[in-house]
C-alpha cells in the first residue's frame, strides 16, 4: 500500500540534492551512522536515563518488530501524540523502520485535533501518552479525558490504540510502559528486529502548494 503525497516540485528537489540537503537516505541513518564508531555514545538524556545510539537502534528495532507482529505494514499510517521524551523517539524510529508514515501531533493537542487527524489519515495505529497507571494497571489520562473511547467513536478500534505511561525505570525497561487500550499487555520480544527497513527515497514530509514560487538561491 502506497501513501499518497504531494511531491516537491522537480526543480526544488534537484536544487536540494545538489546542495546536499537531501541525500536520499532514510531518517534512521541518524542512528545507524553512529553504530560503527560511536555506538556507546550518549544520544538522549531523559529523566535521569541515558540512551546510547546502540540503545536507540536496538530498542526501536524491538518495538518495530512487535508492531509488525501486530499487523502493521509498510505504507500504513499512524497518529502519535506523545511528549518530548525518549520513548517518543523510540516510537518514531520504530515506525520508520516498519515503513509506517507517522503524523506527530503536539502533546497539547486534544480531542478536537485528534479527531480531525483520524478522519484525514485513517490511522492503522494510534499512540497516546497518558499520565499514570491506575490500581488495575490501566493507563489513564491525568486530565480525566477518555481519549481511547472518543477515538473509538471515530472508527479506531481499541486494539489499535497503544498507550504509554512514564515510569521510573532504566533505558532497557522503558518499553514496559506501553500497553494496549484494551488493557492487554504489549509484548516486545527480546533481540528481534523488523523484517525489512523502509526505503524513504521519494517521501515528502511536507510540500509547497502547487502555485508557490521556488525559493531563490
PDB file of C-alpha atoms in Angstrom:
ATOM      1  CA  UNK A   1       0.000   0.000   0.000  1.00  0.00           C
ATOM      2  CA  UNK A   2       1.450   3.371  -1.051  1.00  0.00           C
ATOM      3  CA  UNK A   3       0.704   6.552   0.843  1.00  0.00           C
ATOM      4  CA  UNK A   4      -0.462   9.349  -1.426  1.00  0.00           C
ATOM      5  CA  UNK A   5       1.525  12.549  -1.035  1.00  0.00           C
ATOM      6  CA  UNK A   6       2.236  15.728  -2.951  1.00  0.00           C
ATOM      7  CA  UNK A   7       5.827  15.644  -4.236  1.00  0.00           C
ATOM      8  CA  UNK A   8       8.084  18.646  -4.127  1.00  0.00           C
ATOM      9  CA  UNK A   9       8.494  20.411  -7.488  1.00  0.00           C
ATOM     10  CA  UNK A  10      11.269  18.805  -9.551  1.00  0.00           C
ATOM     11  CA  UNK A  11      13.363  21.976  -9.657  1.00  0.00           C
ATOM     12  CA  UNK A  12      13.344  22.283  -5.871  1.00  0.00           C
ATOM     13  CA  UNK A  13      14.169  18.601  -5.362  1.00  0.00           C
ATOM     14  CA  UNK A  14      17.070  18.914  -7.814  1.00  0.00           C
ATOM     15  CA  UNK A  15      18.356  22.027  -6.036  1.00  0.00           C
ATOM     16  CA  UNK A  16      18.165  20.438  -2.594  1.00  0.00           C
ATOM     17  CA  UNK A  17      20.038  17.336  -3.767  1.00  0.00           C
ATOM     18  CA  UNK A  18      22.681  19.478  -5.467  1.00  0.00           C
ATOM     19  CA  UNK A  19      23.258  21.427  -2.250  1.00  0.00           C
ATOM     20  CA  UNK A  20      23.363  18.236  -0.205  1.00  0.00           C
ATOM     21  CA  UNK A  21      20.226  18.991   1.833  1.00  0.00           C
ATOM     22  CA  UNK A  22      18.661  15.774   0.540  1.00  0.00           C
ATOM     23  CA  UNK A  23      20.839  12.673   0.389  1.00  0.00           C
ATOM     24  CA  UNK A  24      18.141  10.058  -0.325  1.00  0.00           C
ATOM     25  CA  UNK A  25      18.846   8.375   2.990  1.00  0.00           C
ATOM     26  CA  UNK A  26      16.221   7.152   5.464  1.00  0.00           C
ATOM     27  CA  UNK A  27      15.925   9.175   8.660  1.00  0.00           C
ATOM     28  CA  UNK A  28      17.069   6.097  10.566  1.00  0.00           C
ATOM     29  CA  UNK A  29      20.571   6.997   9.326  1.00  0.00           C
ATOM     30  CA  UNK A  30      20.573   9.489  12.195  1.00  0.00           C
ATOM     31  CA  UNK A  31      21.101   6.423  14.390  1.00  0.00           C
ATOM     32  CA  UNK A  32      22.823   3.848  12.210  1.00  0.00           C
ATOM     33  CA  UNK A  33      25.630   6.100  11.010  1.00  0.00           C
ATOM     34  CA  UNK A  34      26.935   6.151  14.602  1.00  0.00           C
ATOM     35  CA  UNK A  35      26.871   2.404  15.203  1.00  0.00           C
ATOM     36  CA  UNK A  36      30.284   1.558  13.764  1.00  0.00           C
ATOM     37  CA  UNK A  37      32.321   4.159  15.617  1.00  0.00           C
ATOM     38  CA  UNK A  38      30.267   5.660  18.438  1.00  0.00           C
ATOM     39  CA  UNK A  39      27.532   3.190  19.385  1.00  0.00           C
ATOM     40  CA  UNK A  40      28.198   3.660  23.149  1.00  0.00           C
ATOM     41  CA  UNK A  41      27.996   7.455  22.855  1.00  0.00           C
ATOM     42  CA  UNK A  42      25.107   9.251  24.527  1.00  0.00           C
ATOM     43  CA  UNK A  43      22.230  10.047  22.171  1.00  0.00           C
ATOM     44  CA  UNK A  44      19.433  11.058  24.583  1.00  0.00           C
ATOM     45  CA  UNK A  45      19.249  12.002  28.256  1.00  0.00           C
ATOM     46  CA  UNK A  46      15.698  11.798  29.587  1.00  0.00           C
ATOM     47  CA  UNK A  47      14.534  11.952  33.205  1.00  0.00           C
ATOM     48  CA  UNK A  48      17.810  10.712  34.571  1.00  0.00           C
ATOM     49  CA  UNK A  49      18.100   7.955  31.972  1.00  0.00           C
ATOM     50  CA  UNK A  50      20.834   7.782  29.356  1.00  0.00           C
ATOM     51  CA  UNK A  51      20.210   6.224  25.954  1.00  0.00           C
ATOM     52  CA  UNK A  52      23.133   5.430  23.683  1.00  0.00           C
ATOM     53  CA  UNK A  53      22.909   5.186  19.907  1.00  0.00           C
ATOM     54  CA  UNK A  54      23.049   1.429  20.312  1.00  0.00           C
ATOM     55  CA  UNK A  55      20.107   1.623  22.743  1.00  0.00           C
ATOM     56  CA  UNK A  56      18.075   3.690  20.276  1.00  0.00           C
ATOM     57  CA  UNK A  57      18.754   1.287  17.435  1.00  0.00           C
ATOM     58  CA  UNK A  58      18.130  -1.861  19.468  1.00  0.00           C
ATOM     59  CA  UNK A  59      15.025  -0.686  21.342  1.00  0.00           C
ATOM     60  CA  UNK A  60      13.389   0.935  18.310  1.00  0.00           C
ATOM     61  CA  UNK A  61      14.093  -2.264  16.376  1.00  0.00           C
ATOM     62  CA  UNK A  62      12.426  -4.381  19.054  1.00  0.00           C
ATOM     63  CA  UNK A  63       9.431  -2.048  19.078  1.00  0.00           C
ATOM     64  CA  UNK A  64       9.221  -2.152  15.277  1.00  0.00           C
ATOM     65  CA  UNK A  65       9.291  -5.956  15.302  1.00  0.00           C
ATOM     66  CA  UNK A  66       6.495  -6.026  17.888  1.00  0.00           C
ATOM     67  CA  UNK A  67       4.365  -3.660  15.795  1.00  0.00           C
ATOM     68  CA  UNK A  68       4.919  -5.756  12.684  1.00  0.00           C
ATOM     69  CA  UNK A  69       3.700  -8.809  14.572  1.00  0.00           C
ATOM     70  CA  UNK A  70       0.526  -6.846  15.312  1.00  0.00           C
ATOM     71  CA  UNK A  71      -0.063  -6.433  11.580  1.00  0.00           C
ATOM     72  CA  UNK A  72       1.467  -3.025  10.920  1.00  0.00           C
ATOM     73  CA  UNK A  73       2.882  -2.856   7.392  1.00  0.00           C
ATOM     74  CA  UNK A  74       4.824  -0.531   5.140  1.00  0.00           C
ATOM     75  CA  UNK A  75       2.512   2.157   3.798  1.00  0.00           C
ATOM     76  CA  UNK A  76       0.245   2.205   6.846  1.00  0.00           C
ATOM     77  CA  UNK A  77      -0.334   5.435   8.753  1.00  0.00           C
ATOM     78  CA  UNK A  78      -0.001   6.159  12.469  1.00  0.00           C
ATOM     79  CA  UNK A  79      -1.110   9.020  14.684  1.00  0.00           C
ATOM     80  CA  UNK A  80       1.288   9.743  17.555  1.00  0.00           C
ATOM     81  CA  UNK A  81       0.675  12.108  20.468  1.00  0.00           C
ATOM     82  CA  UNK A  82       3.481  11.928  22.993  1.00  0.00           C
ATOM     83  CA  UNK A  83       5.541  14.451  24.969  1.00  0.00           C
ATOM     84  CA  UNK A  84       9.178  15.194  24.286  1.00  0.00           C
ATOM     85  CA  UNK A  85      10.625  12.092  25.935  1.00  0.00           C
ATOM     86  CA  UNK A  86      12.939   9.255  24.928  1.00  0.00           C
ATOM     87  CA  UNK A  87      10.001   6.950  24.250  1.00  0.00           C
ATOM     88  CA  UNK A  88       8.724   9.319  21.562  1.00  0.00           C
ATOM     89  CA  UNK A  89      11.944   8.841  19.597  1.00  0.00           C
ATOM     90  CA  UNK A  90      11.760   5.077  20.035  1.00  0.00           C
ATOM     91  CA  UNK A  91       8.226   5.119  18.619  1.00  0.00           C
ATOM     92  CA  UNK A  92       9.163   7.457  15.765  1.00  0.00           C
ATOM     93  CA  UNK A  93      12.174   5.420  14.661  1.00  0.00           C
ATOM     94  CA  UNK A  94      10.263   2.155  15.113  1.00  0.00           C
ATOM     95  CA  UNK A  95       7.547   3.406  12.767  1.00  0.00           C
ATOM     96  CA  UNK A  96      10.177   4.468  10.235  1.00  0.00           C
ATOM     97  CA  UNK A  97      11.720   1.004  10.387  1.00  0.00           C
ATOM     98  CA  UNK A  98       8.296  -0.507   9.685  1.00  0.00           C
ATOM     99  CA  UNK A  99       7.772   1.844   6.748  1.00  0.00           C
ATOM    100  CA  UNK A 100       4.833   3.476   8.517  1.00  0.00           C
ATOM    101  CA  UNK A 101       4.055   7.140   7.880  1.00  0.00           C
ATOM    102  CA  UNK A 102       3.617   8.902  11.216  1.00  0.00           C
ATOM    103  CA  UNK A 103       1.643  12.051  11.908  1.00  0.00           C
ATOM    104  CA  UNK A 104       3.171  13.500  15.070  1.00  0.00           C
ATOM    105  CA  UNK A 105       0.577  15.577  16.904  1.00  0.00           C
ATOM    106  CA  UNK A 106       1.593  18.083  19.531  1.00  0.00           C
ATOM    107  CA  UNK A 107       1.261  16.803  23.066  1.00  0.00           C
ATOM    108  CA  UNK A 108      -1.037  19.761  23.766  1.00  0.00           C
ATOM    109  CA  UNK A 109      -3.466  18.665  21.061  1.00  0.00           C
ATOM    110  CA  UNK A 110      -6.737  17.448  22.484  1.00  0.00           C
ATOM    111  CA  UNK A 111      -9.726  15.524  21.283  1.00  0.00           C
ATOM    112  CA  UNK A 112     -10.787  18.089  18.663  1.00  0.00           C
ATOM    113  CA  UNK A 113      -7.436  17.954  16.870  1.00  0.00           C
ATOM    114  CA  UNK A 114      -7.005  14.195  17.228  1.00  0.00           C
ATOM    115  CA  UNK A 115     -10.445  13.539  15.783  1.00  0.00           C
ATOM    116  CA  UNK A 116      -9.583  15.716  12.798  1.00  0.00           C
ATOM    117  CA  UNK A 117      -6.334  13.828  12.211  1.00  0.00           C
ATOM    118  CA  UNK A 118      -8.093  10.474  12.471  1.00  0.00           C
ATOM    119  CA  UNK A 119     -10.659  11.494   9.880  1.00  0.00           C
ATOM    120  CA  UNK A 120      -7.945  12.624   7.483  1.00  0.00           C
ATOM    121  CA  UNK A 121      -5.385   9.812   7.667  1.00  0.00           C
ATOM    122  CA  UNK A 122      -7.435   6.838   8.968  1.00  0.00           C
ATOM    123  CA  UNK A 123      -4.516   5.503  11.032  1.00  0.00           C
ATOM    124  CA  UNK A 124      -3.834   1.805  11.491  1.00  0.00           C
ATOM    125  CA  UNK A 125      -2.185   2.699  14.805  1.00  0.00           C
ATOM    126  CA  UNK A 126      -2.669   5.457  17.365  1.00  0.00           C
ATOM    127  CA  UNK A 127      -0.018   6.010  20.052  1.00  0.00           C
ATOM    128  CA  UNK A 128      -1.034   8.163  23.019  1.00  0.00           C
ATOM    129  CA  UNK A 129       0.750   9.189  26.176  1.00  0.00           C
ATOM    130  CA  UNK A 130      -1.156   9.062  29.409  1.00  0.00           C
ATOM    131  CA  UNK A 131      -0.431  10.399  32.803  1.00  0.00           C
ATOM    132  CA  UNK A 132      -0.289   7.408  35.105  1.00  0.00           C
ATOM    133  CA  UNK A 133      -1.063   3.753  35.716  1.00  0.00           C
ATOM    134  CA  UNK A 134      -4.104   3.088  37.887  1.00  0.00           C
ATOM    135  CA  UNK A 135      -4.503   0.392  40.546  1.00  0.00           C
ATOM    136  CA  UNK A 136      -5.690  -2.123  37.940  1.00  0.00           C
ATOM    137  CA  UNK A 137      -2.690  -1.458  35.731  1.00  0.00           C
ATOM    138  CA  UNK A 138      -4.667   0.550  33.173  1.00  0.00           C
ATOM    139  CA  UNK A 139      -3.299   3.665  31.553  1.00  0.00           C
ATOM    140  CA  UNK A 140      -5.357   6.766  32.389  1.00  0.00           C
ATOM    141  CA  UNK A 141      -5.269  10.437  31.430  1.00  0.00           C
ATOM    142  CA  UNK A 142      -4.378  12.866  34.206  1.00  0.00           C
ATOM    143  CA  UNK A 143      -6.921  15.388  32.916  1.00  0.00           C
ATOM    144  CA  UNK A 144      -9.722  12.848  33.194  1.00  0.00           C
ATOM    145  CA  UNK A 145     -10.456  12.670  29.469  1.00  0.00           C
ATOM    146  CA  UNK A 146     -11.051   9.285  27.920  1.00  0.00           C
ATOM    147  CA  UNK A 147      -9.348   9.569  24.557  1.00  0.00           C
ATOM    148  CA  UNK A 148      -9.491   5.881  23.559  1.00  0.00           C
ATOM    149  CA  UNK A 149     -13.283   5.792  23.926  1.00  0.00           C
ATOM    150  CA  UNK A 150     -13.661   9.036  21.994  1.00  0.00           C
ATOM    151  CA  UNK A 151     -11.420   7.857  19.161  1.00  0.00           C
ATOM    152  CA  UNK A 152     -13.276   4.566  19.092  1.00  0.00           C
ATOM    153  CA  UNK A 153     -16.315   6.604  18.062  1.00  0.00           C
ATOM    154  CA  UNK A 154     -14.254   7.743  15.063  1.00  0.00           C
ATOM    155  CA  UNK A 155     -13.704   4.158  13.961  1.00  0.00           C
ATOM    156  CA  UNK A 156     -10.372   3.479  15.687  1.00  0.00           C
ATOM    157  CA  UNK A 157     -10.582   0.122  17.432  1.00  0.00           C
ATOM    158  CA  UNK A 158      -9.106  -0.046  20.927  1.00  0.00           C
ATOM    159  CA  UNK A 159      -6.899  -2.901  19.746  1.00  0.00           C
ATOM    160  CA  UNK A 160      -5.139  -0.343  17.519  1.00  0.00           C
ATOM    161  CA  UNK A 161      -4.563   2.249  20.258  1.00  0.00           C
ATOM    162  CA  UNK A 162      -1.211   1.896  22.022  1.00  0.00           C
ATOM    163  CA  UNK A 163      -0.881   3.771  25.310  1.00  0.00           C
ATOM    164  CA  UNK A 164       2.274   4.827  27.080  1.00  0.00           C
ATOM    165  CA  UNK A 165       2.767   5.866  30.690  1.00  0.00           C
ATOM    166  CA  UNK A 166       6.029   7.268  32.018  1.00  0.00           C
ATOM    167  CA  UNK A 167       7.689   5.039  34.583  1.00  0.00           C
ATOM    168  CA  UNK A 168      10.777   5.336  36.710  1.00  0.00           C
ATOM    169  CA  UNK A 169      12.891   2.714  35.014  1.00  0.00           C
ATOM    170  CA  UNK A 170      16.117   2.030  33.218  1.00  0.00           C
ATOM    171  CA  UNK A 171      16.526   2.547  29.488  1.00  0.00           C
ATOM    172  CA  UNK A 172      16.238  -1.190  28.855  1.00  0.00           C
ATOM    173  CA  UNK A 173      12.918  -1.385  30.724  1.00  0.00           C
ATOM    174  CA  UNK A 174      11.297   1.652  29.109  1.00  0.00           C
ATOM    175  CA  UNK A 175       9.279  -0.433  26.627  1.00  0.00           C
ATOM    176  CA  UNK A 176       7.383  -1.906  29.579  1.00  0.00           C
ATOM    177  CA  UNK A 177       5.457   1.361  29.789  1.00  0.00           C
ATOM    178  CA  UNK A 178       3.409   0.510  26.675  1.00  0.00           C
ATOM    179  CA  UNK A 179       0.046  -1.233  26.816  1.00  0.00           C
ATOM    180  CA  UNK A 180      -2.955  -1.602  24.511  1.00  0.00           C
ATOM    181  CA  UNK A 181      -6.130   0.387  25.199  1.00  0.00           C
ATOM    182  CA  UNK A 182      -7.865  -2.975  25.589  1.00  0.00           C
ATOM    183  CA  UNK A 183      -5.762  -3.362  28.784  1.00  0.00           C
ATOM    184  CA  UNK A 184      -3.885  -6.230  27.145  1.00  0.00           C
ATOM    185  CA  UNK A 185      -0.161  -6.261  27.673  1.00  0.00           C
ATOM    186  CA  UNK A 186       2.102  -5.176  24.842  1.00  0.00           C
ATOM    187  CA  UNK A 187       4.685  -7.871  24.234  1.00  0.00           C
ATOM    188  CA  UNK A 188       8.048  -6.675  22.950  1.00  0.00           C
ATOM    189  CA  UNK A 189      10.325  -9.605  22.032  1.00  0.00           C
ATOM    190  CA  UNK A 190      13.965  -9.586  23.023  1.00  0.00           C
ATOM    191  CA  UNK A 191      16.662  -9.137  20.382  1.00  0.00           C
ATOM    192  CA  UNK A 192      14.257  -9.004  17.430  1.00  0.00           C
ATOM    193  CA  UNK A 193      14.441  -6.549  14.572  1.00  0.00           C
ATOM    194  CA  UNK A 194      11.836  -5.610  11.941  1.00  0.00           C
ATOM    195  CA  UNK A 195      11.510  -7.789   8.863  1.00  0.00           C
ATOM    196  CA  UNK A 196      12.549  -5.050   6.481  1.00  0.00           C
ATOM    197  CA  UNK A 197      13.537  -1.430   6.698  1.00  0.00           C
ATOM    198  CA  UNK A 198      11.632   1.060   4.614  1.00  0.00           C
ATOM    199  CA  UNK A 199      13.251   2.916   1.736  1.00  0.00           C
ATOM    200  CA  UNK A 200      12.377   6.536   2.363  1.00  0.00           C
ATOM    201  CA  UNK A 201      13.511   7.725  -1.068  1.00  0.00           C
ATOM    202  CA  UNK A 202      10.928   9.985  -2.625  1.00  0.00           C
ATOM    203  CA  UNK A 203       8.895  10.502   0.527  1.00  0.00           C
ATOM    204  CA  UNK A 204       7.983  14.129   1.195  1.00  0.00           C
ATOM    205  CA  UNK A 205       7.022  15.028   4.737  1.00  0.00           C
ATOM    206  CA  UNK A 206       5.643  18.357   3.572  1.00  0.00           C
ATOM    207  CA  UNK A 207       5.399  20.271   0.346  1.00  0.00           C
ATOM    208  CA  UNK A 208       4.865  23.670  -1.123  1.00  0.00           C
ATOM    209  CA  UNK A 209       1.451  24.433  -2.597  1.00  0.00           C
ATOM    210  CA  UNK A 210       1.466  23.926  -6.334  1.00  0.00           C
ATOM    211  CA  UNK A 211       1.331  27.642  -7.071  1.00  0.00           C
ATOM    212  CA  UNK A 212       4.113  28.628  -4.670  1.00  0.00           C
ATOM    213  CA  UNK A 213       7.286  30.016  -6.284  1.00  0.00           C
ATOM    214  CA  UNK A 214      10.544  28.132  -5.951  1.00  0.00           C
ATOM    215  CA  UNK A 215      12.983  29.559  -3.382  1.00  0.00           C
ATOM    216  CA  UNK A 216      15.753  31.722  -4.771  1.00  0.00           C
ATOM    217  CA  UNK A 217      19.459  30.942  -4.376  1.00  0.00           C
TER     218      UNK A 217
END
